[in-house]
mmCIF file of the C-alpha atoms, coordinates in Angstrom:
data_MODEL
# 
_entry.id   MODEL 
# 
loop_
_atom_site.group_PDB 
_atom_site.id 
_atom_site.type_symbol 
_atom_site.label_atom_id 
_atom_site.label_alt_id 
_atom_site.label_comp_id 
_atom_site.label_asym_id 
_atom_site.label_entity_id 
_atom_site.label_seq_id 
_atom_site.pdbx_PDB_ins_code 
_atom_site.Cartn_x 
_atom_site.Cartn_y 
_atom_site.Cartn_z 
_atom_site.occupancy 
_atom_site.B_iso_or_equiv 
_atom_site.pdbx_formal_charge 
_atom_site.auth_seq_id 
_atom_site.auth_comp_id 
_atom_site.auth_asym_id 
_atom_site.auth_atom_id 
_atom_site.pdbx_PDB_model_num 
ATOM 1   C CA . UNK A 1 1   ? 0.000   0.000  0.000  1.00 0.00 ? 1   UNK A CA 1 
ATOM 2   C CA . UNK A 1 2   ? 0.693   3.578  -0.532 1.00 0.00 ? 2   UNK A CA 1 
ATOM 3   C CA . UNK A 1 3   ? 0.157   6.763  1.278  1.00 0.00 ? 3   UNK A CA 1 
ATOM 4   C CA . UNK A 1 4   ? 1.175   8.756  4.378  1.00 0.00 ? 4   UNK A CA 1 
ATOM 5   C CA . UNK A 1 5   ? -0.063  9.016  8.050  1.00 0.00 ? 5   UNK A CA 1 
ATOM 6   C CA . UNK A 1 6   ? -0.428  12.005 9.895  1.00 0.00 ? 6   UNK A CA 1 
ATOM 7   C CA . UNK A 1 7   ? -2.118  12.541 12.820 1.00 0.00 ? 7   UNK A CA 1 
ATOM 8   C CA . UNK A 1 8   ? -3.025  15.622 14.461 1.00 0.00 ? 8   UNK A CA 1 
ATOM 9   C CA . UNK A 1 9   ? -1.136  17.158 11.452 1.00 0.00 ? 9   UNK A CA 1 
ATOM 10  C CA . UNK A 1 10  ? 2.420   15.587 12.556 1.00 0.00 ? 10  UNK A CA 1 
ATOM 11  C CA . UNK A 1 11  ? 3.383   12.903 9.882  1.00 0.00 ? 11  UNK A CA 1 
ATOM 12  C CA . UNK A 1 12  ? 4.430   9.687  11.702 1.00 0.00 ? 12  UNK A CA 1 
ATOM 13  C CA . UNK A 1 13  ? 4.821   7.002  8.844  1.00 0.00 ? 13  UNK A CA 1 
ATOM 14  C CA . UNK A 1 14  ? 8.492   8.477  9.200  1.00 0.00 ? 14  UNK A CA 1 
ATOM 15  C CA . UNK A 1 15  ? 8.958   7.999  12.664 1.00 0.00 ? 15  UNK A CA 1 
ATOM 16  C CA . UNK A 1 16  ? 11.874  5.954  13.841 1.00 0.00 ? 16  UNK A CA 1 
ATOM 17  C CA . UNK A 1 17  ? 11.048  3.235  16.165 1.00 0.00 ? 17  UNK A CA 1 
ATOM 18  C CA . UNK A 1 18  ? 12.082  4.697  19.141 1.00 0.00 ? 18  UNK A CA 1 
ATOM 19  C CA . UNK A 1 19  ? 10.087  8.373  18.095 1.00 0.00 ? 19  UNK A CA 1 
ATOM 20  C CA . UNK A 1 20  ? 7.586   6.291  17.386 1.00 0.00 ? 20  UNK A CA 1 
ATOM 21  C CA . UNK A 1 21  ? 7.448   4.580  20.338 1.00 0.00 ? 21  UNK A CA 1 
ATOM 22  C CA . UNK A 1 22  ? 7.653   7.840  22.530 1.00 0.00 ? 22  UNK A CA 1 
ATOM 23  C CA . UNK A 1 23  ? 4.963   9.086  20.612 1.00 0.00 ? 23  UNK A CA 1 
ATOM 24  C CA . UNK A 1 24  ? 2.287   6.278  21.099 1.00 0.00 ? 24  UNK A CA 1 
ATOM 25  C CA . UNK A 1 25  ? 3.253   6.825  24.755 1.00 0.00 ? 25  UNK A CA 1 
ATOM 26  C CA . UNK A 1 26  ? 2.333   10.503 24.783 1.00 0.00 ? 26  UNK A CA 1 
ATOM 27  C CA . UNK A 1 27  ? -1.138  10.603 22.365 1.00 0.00 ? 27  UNK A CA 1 
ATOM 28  C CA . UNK A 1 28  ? -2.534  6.882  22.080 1.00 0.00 ? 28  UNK A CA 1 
ATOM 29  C CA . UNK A 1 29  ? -4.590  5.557  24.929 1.00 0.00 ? 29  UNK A CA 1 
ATOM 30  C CA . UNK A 1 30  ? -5.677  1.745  24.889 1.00 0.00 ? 30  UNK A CA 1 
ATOM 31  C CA . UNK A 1 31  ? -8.500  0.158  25.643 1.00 0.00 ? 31  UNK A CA 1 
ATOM 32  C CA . UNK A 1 32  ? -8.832  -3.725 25.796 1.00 0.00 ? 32  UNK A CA 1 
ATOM 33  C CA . UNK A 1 33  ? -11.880 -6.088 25.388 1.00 0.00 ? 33  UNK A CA 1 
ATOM 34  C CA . UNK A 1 34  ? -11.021 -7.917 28.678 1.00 0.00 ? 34  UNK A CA 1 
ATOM 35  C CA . UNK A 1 35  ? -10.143 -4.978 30.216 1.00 0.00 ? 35  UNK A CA 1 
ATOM 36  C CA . UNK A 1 36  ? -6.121  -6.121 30.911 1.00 0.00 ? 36  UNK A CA 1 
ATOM 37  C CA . UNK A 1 37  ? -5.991  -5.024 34.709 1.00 0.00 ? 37  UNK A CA 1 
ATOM 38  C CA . UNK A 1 38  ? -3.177  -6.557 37.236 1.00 0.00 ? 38  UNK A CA 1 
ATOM 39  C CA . UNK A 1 39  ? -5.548  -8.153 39.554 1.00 0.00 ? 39  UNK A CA 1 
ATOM 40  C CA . UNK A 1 40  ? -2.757  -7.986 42.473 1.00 0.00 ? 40  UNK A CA 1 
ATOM 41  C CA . UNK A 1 41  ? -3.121  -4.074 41.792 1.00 0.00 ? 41  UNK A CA 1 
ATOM 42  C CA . UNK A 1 42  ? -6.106  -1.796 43.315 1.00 0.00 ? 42  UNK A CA 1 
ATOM 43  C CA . UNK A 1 43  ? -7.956  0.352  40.831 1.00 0.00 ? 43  UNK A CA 1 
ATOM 44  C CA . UNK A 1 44  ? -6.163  3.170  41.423 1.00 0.00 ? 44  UNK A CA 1 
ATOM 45  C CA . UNK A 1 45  ? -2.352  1.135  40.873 1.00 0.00 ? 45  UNK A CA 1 
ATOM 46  C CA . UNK A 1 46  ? -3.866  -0.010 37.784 1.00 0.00 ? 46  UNK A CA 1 
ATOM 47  C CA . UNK A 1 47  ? -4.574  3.560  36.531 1.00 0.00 ? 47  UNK A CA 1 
ATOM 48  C CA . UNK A 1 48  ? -1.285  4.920  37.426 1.00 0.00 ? 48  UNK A CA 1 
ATOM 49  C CA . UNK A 1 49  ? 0.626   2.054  35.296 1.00 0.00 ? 49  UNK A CA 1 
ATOM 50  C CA . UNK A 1 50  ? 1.314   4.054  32.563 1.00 0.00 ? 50  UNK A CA 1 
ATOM 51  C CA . UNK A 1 51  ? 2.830   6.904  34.658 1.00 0.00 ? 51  UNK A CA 1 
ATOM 52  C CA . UNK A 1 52  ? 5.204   4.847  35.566 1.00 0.00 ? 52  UNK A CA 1 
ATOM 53  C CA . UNK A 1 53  ? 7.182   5.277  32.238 1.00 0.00 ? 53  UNK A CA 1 
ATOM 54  C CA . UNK A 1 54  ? 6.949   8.885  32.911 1.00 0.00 ? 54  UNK A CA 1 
ATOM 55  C CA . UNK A 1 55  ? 8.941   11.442 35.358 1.00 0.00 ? 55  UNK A CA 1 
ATOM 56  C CA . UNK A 1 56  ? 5.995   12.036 37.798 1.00 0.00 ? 56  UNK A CA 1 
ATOM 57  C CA . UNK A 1 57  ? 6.498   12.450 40.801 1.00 0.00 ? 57  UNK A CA 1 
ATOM 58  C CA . UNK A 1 58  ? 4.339   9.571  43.450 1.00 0.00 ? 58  UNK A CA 1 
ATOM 59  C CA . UNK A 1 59  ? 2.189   12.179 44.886 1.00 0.00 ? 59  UNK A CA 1 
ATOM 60  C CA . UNK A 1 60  ? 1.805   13.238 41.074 1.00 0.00 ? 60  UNK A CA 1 
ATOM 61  C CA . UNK A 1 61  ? 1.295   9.673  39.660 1.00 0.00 ? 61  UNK A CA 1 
ATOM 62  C CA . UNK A 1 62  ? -1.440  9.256  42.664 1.00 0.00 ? 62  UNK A CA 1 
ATOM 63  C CA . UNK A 1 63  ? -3.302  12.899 41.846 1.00 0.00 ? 63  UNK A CA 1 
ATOM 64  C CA . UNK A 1 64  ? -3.716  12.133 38.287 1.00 0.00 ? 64  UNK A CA 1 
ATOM 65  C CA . UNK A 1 65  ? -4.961  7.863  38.527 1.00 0.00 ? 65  UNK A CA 1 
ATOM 66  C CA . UNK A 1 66  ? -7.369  9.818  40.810 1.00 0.00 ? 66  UNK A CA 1 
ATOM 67  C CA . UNK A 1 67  ? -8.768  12.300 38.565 1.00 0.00 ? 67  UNK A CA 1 
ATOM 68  C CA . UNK A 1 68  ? -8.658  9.484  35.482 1.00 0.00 ? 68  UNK A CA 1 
ATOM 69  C CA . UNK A 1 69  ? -11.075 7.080  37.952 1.00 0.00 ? 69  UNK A CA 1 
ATOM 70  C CA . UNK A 1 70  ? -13.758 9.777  39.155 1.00 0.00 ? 70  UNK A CA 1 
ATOM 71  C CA . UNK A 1 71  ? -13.747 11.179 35.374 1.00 0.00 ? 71  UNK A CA 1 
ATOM 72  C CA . UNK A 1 72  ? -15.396 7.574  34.405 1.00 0.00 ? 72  UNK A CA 1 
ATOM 73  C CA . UNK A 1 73  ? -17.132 8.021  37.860 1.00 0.00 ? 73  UNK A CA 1 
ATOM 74  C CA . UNK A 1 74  ? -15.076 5.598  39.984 1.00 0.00 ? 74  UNK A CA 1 
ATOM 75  C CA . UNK A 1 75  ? -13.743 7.605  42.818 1.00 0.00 ? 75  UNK A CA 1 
ATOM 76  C CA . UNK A 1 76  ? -15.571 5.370  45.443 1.00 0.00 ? 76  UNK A CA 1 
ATOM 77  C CA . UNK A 1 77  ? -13.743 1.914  43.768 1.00 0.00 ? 77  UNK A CA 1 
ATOM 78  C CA . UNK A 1 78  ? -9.850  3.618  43.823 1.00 0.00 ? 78  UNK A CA 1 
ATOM 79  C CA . UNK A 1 79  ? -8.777  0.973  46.685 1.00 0.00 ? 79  UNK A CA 1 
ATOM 80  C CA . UNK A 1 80  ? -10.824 -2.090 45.159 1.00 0.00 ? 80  UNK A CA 1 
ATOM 81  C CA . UNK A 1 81  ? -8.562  -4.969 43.216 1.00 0.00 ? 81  UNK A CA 1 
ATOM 82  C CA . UNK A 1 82  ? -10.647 -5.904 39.770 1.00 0.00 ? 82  UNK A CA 1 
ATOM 83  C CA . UNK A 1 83  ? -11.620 -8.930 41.682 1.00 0.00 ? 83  UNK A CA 1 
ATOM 84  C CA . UNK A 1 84  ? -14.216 -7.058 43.668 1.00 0.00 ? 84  UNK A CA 1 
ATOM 85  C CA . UNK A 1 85  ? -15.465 -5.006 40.469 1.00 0.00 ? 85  UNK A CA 1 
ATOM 86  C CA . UNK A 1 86  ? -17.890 -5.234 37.820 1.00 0.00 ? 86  UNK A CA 1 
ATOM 87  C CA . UNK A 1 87  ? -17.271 -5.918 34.412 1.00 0.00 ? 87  UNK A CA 1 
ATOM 88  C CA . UNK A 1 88  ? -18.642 -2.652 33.666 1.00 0.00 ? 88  UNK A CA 1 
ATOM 89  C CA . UNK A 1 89  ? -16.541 -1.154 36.545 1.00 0.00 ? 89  UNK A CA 1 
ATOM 90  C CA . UNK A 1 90  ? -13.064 -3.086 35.265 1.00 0.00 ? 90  UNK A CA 1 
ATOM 91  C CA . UNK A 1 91  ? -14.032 -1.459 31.702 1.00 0.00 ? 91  UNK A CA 1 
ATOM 92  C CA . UNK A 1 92  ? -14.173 1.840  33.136 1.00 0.00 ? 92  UNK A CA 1 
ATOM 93  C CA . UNK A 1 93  ? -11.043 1.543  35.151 1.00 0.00 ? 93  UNK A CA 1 
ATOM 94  C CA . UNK A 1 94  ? -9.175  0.366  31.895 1.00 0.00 ? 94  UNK A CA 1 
ATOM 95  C CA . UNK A 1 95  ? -10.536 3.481  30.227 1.00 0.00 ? 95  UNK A CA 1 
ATOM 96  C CA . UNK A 1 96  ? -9.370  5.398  33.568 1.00 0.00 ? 96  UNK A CA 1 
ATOM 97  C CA . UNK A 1 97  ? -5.935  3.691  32.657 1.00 0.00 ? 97  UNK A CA 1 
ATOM 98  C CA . UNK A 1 98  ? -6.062  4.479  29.101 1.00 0.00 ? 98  UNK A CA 1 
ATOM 99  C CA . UNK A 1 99  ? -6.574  8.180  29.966 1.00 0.00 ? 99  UNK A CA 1 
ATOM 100 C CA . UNK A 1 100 ? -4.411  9.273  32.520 1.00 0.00 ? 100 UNK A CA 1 
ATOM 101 C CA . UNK A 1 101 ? -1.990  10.090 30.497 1.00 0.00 ? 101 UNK A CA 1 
ATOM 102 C CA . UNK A 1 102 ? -4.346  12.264 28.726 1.00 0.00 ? 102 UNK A CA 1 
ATOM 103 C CA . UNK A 1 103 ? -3.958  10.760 24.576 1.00 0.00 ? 103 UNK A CA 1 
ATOM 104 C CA . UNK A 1 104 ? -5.188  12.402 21.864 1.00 0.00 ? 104 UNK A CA 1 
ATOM 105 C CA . UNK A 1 105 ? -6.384  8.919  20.503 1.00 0.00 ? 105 UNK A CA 1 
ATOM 106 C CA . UNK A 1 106 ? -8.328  6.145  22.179 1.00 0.00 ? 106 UNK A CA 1 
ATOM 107 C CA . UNK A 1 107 ? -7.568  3.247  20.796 1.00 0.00 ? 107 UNK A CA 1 
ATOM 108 C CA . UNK A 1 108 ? -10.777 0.427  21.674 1.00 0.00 ? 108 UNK A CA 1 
ATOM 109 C CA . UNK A 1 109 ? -10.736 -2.794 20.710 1.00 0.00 ? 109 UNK A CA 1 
ATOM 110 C CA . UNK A 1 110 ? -14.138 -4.311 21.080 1.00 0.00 ? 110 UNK A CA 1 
ATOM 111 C CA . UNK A 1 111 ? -14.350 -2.196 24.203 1.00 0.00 ? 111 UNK A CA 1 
ATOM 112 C CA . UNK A 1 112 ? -18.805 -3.529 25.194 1.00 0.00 ? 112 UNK A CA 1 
ATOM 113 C CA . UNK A 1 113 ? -17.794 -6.709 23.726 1.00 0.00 ? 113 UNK A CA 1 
ATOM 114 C CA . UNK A 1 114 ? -17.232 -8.773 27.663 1.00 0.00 ? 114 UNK A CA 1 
ATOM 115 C CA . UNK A 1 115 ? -20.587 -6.599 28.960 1.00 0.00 ? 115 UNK A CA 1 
ATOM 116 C CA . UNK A 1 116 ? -24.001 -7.060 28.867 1.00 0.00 ? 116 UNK A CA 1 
ATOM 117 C CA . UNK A 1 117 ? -25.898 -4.385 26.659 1.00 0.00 ? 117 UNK A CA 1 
ATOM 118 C CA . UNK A 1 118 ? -26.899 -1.909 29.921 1.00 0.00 ? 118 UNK A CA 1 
ATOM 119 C CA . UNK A 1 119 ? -22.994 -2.022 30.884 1.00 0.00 ? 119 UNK A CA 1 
ATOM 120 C CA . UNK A 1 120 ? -21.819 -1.922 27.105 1.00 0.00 ? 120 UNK A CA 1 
ATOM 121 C CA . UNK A 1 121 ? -24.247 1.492  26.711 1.00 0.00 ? 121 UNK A CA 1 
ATOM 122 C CA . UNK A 1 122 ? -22.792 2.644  29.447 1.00 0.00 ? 122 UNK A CA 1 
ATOM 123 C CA . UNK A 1 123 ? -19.051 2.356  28.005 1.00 0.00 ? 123 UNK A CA 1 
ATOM 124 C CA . UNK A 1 124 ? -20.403 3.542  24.843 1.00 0.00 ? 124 UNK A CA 1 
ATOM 125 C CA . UNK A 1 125 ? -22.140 6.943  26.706 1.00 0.00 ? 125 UNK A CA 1 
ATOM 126 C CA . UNK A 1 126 ? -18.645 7.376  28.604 1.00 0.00 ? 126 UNK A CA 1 
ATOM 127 C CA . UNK A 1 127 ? -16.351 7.143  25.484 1.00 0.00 ? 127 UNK A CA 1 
ATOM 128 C CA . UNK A 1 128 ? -18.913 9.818  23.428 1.00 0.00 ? 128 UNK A CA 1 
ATOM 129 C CA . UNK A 1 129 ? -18.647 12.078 26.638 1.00 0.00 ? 129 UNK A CA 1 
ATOM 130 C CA . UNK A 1 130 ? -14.449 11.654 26.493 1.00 0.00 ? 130 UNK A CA 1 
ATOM 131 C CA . UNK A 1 131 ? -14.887 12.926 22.571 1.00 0.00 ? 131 UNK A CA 1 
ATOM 132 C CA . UNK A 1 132 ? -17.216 15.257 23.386 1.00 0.00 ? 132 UNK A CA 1 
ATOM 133 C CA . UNK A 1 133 ? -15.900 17.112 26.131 1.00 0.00 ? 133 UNK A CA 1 
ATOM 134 C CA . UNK A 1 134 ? -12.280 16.352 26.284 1.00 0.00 ? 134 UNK A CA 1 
ATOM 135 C CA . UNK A 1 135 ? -11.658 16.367 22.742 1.00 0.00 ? 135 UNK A CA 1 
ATOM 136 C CA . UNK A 1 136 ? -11.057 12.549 22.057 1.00 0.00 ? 136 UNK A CA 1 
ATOM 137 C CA . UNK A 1 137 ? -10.765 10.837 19.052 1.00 0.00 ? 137 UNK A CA 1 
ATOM 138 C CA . UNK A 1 138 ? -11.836 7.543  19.487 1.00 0.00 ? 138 UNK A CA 1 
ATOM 139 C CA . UNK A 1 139 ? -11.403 4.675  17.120 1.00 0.00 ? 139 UNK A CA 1 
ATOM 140 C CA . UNK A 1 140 ? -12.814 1.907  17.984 1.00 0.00 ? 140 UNK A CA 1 
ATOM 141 C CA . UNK A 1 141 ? -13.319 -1.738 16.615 1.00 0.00 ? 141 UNK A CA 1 
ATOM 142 C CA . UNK A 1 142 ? -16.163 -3.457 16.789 1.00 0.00 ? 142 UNK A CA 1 
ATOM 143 C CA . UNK A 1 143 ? -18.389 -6.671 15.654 1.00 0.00 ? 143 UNK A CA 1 
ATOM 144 C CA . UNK A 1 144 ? -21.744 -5.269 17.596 1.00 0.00 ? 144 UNK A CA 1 
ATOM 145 C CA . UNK A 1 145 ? -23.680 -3.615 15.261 1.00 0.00 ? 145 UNK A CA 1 
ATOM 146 C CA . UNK A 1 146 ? -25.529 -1.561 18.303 1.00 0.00 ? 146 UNK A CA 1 
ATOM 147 C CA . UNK A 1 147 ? -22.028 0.280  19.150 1.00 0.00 ? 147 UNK A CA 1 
ATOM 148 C CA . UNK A 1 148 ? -20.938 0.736  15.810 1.00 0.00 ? 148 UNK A CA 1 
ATOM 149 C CA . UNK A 1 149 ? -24.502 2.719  15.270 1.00 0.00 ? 149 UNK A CA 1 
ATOM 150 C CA . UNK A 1 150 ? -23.147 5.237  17.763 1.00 0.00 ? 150 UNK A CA 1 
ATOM 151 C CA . UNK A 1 151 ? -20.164 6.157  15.841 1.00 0.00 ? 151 UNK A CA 1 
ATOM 152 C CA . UNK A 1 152 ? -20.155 9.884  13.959 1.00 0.00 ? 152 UNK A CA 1 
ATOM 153 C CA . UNK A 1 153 ? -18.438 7.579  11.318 1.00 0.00 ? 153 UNK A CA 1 
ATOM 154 C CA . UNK A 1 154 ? -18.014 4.267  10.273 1.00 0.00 ? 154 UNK A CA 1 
ATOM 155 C CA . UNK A 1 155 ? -15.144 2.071  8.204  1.00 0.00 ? 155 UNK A CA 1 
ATOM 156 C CA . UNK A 1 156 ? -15.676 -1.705 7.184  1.00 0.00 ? 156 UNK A CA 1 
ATOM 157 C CA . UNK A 1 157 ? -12.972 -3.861 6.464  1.00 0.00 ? 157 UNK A CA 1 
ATOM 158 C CA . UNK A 1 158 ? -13.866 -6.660 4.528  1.00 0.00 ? 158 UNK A CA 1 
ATOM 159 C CA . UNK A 1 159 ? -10.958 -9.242 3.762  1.00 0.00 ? 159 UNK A CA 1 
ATOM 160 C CA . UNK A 1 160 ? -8.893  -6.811 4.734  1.00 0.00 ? 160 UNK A CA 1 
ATOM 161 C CA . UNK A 1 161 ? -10.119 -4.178 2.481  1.00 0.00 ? 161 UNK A CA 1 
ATOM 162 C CA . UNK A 1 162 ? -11.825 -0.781 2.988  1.00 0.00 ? 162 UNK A CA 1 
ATOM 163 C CA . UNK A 1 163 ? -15.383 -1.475 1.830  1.00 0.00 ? 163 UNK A CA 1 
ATOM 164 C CA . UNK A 1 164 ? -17.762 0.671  2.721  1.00 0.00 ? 164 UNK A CA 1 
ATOM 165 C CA . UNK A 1 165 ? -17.099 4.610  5.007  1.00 0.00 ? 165 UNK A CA 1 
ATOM 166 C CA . UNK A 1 166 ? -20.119 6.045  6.298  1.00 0.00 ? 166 UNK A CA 1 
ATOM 167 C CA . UNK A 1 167 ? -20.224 9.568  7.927  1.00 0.00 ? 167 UNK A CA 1 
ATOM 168 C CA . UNK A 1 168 ? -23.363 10.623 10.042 1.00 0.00 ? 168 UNK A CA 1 
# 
């Protein structure tokens, strides 16, 4: 294939592994289907993870994992180990983790696809709110029909091909 990416109008096709690298650290946030949490590690360990690779301070590390969890509304769960959550609850501490470090780009991969569809709406409301009023971008892959209806626009790959890109 052909072509160039940029993102956020910085071309990174040309990135060398290590810039590259440093780069997914500082503007991609992930998201996992089955959530990926340490299940010796409380909620609020979890979410400070990826600060760990950074130079923040402890006190720092803790003040941010704490604003992450009670921006998906889990400030009463920071001491609880995944264990003692609900799926719904480990999602949202996974997107807590994903956006501490505060990404440009969420990266989801099936991210209702472990929850029932009350939980998985609930995901899907908090990731449209994290676009809307923190500026976002979400891309996120999907099988479930129902999420991918939320989406302001829509890619299918088919056999590996672009087939069809919708925009609402």
């Amino acid at each position: 294939s052909e072509g160039t990416i940029e993102v956020g109008g910085q071309r990174i096709d040309k990135l060398s592994e290590r810039k590259l690298a440093g780069w997914r650290a500082r503007h991609v946030g992930l998201v996992f289907q089955f959530y990926n949490l340490m299940p010796v590690l409380s909620a609020q360990k979890n979410v400070e993870l990826p600060l760990l690779l950074t130079n923040l301070s402890k006190s720092e590390r803790k003040k941010r994992a704490s604003i992450a969890l009670d921006v998906v509304g889990l400030s009463h769960r920071t001491g609880h180990y995944p264990r003692q959550m609900s799926g719904g609850e480990q999602q949202r501490t996974g997107i807590a983790r994903a956006i501490v470090t505060d990404p440009t780009v969420l990266l989801c991969d099936e991210p209702t696809g472990d929850l029932d569809r009350k939980s998985g709406d609930e995901i899907l409301d908090l990731l449209q709110a994290l676009n809307r009023e923190q500026g976002k971008t979400i891309i996120m892959v999907t099988h479930d029909i129902h999420a991918a209806a939320r989406a302001t626009r829509t890619l299918h790959l088919n056999k590996g091909q672009l087939s069809t890109d919708s925009v609402d």
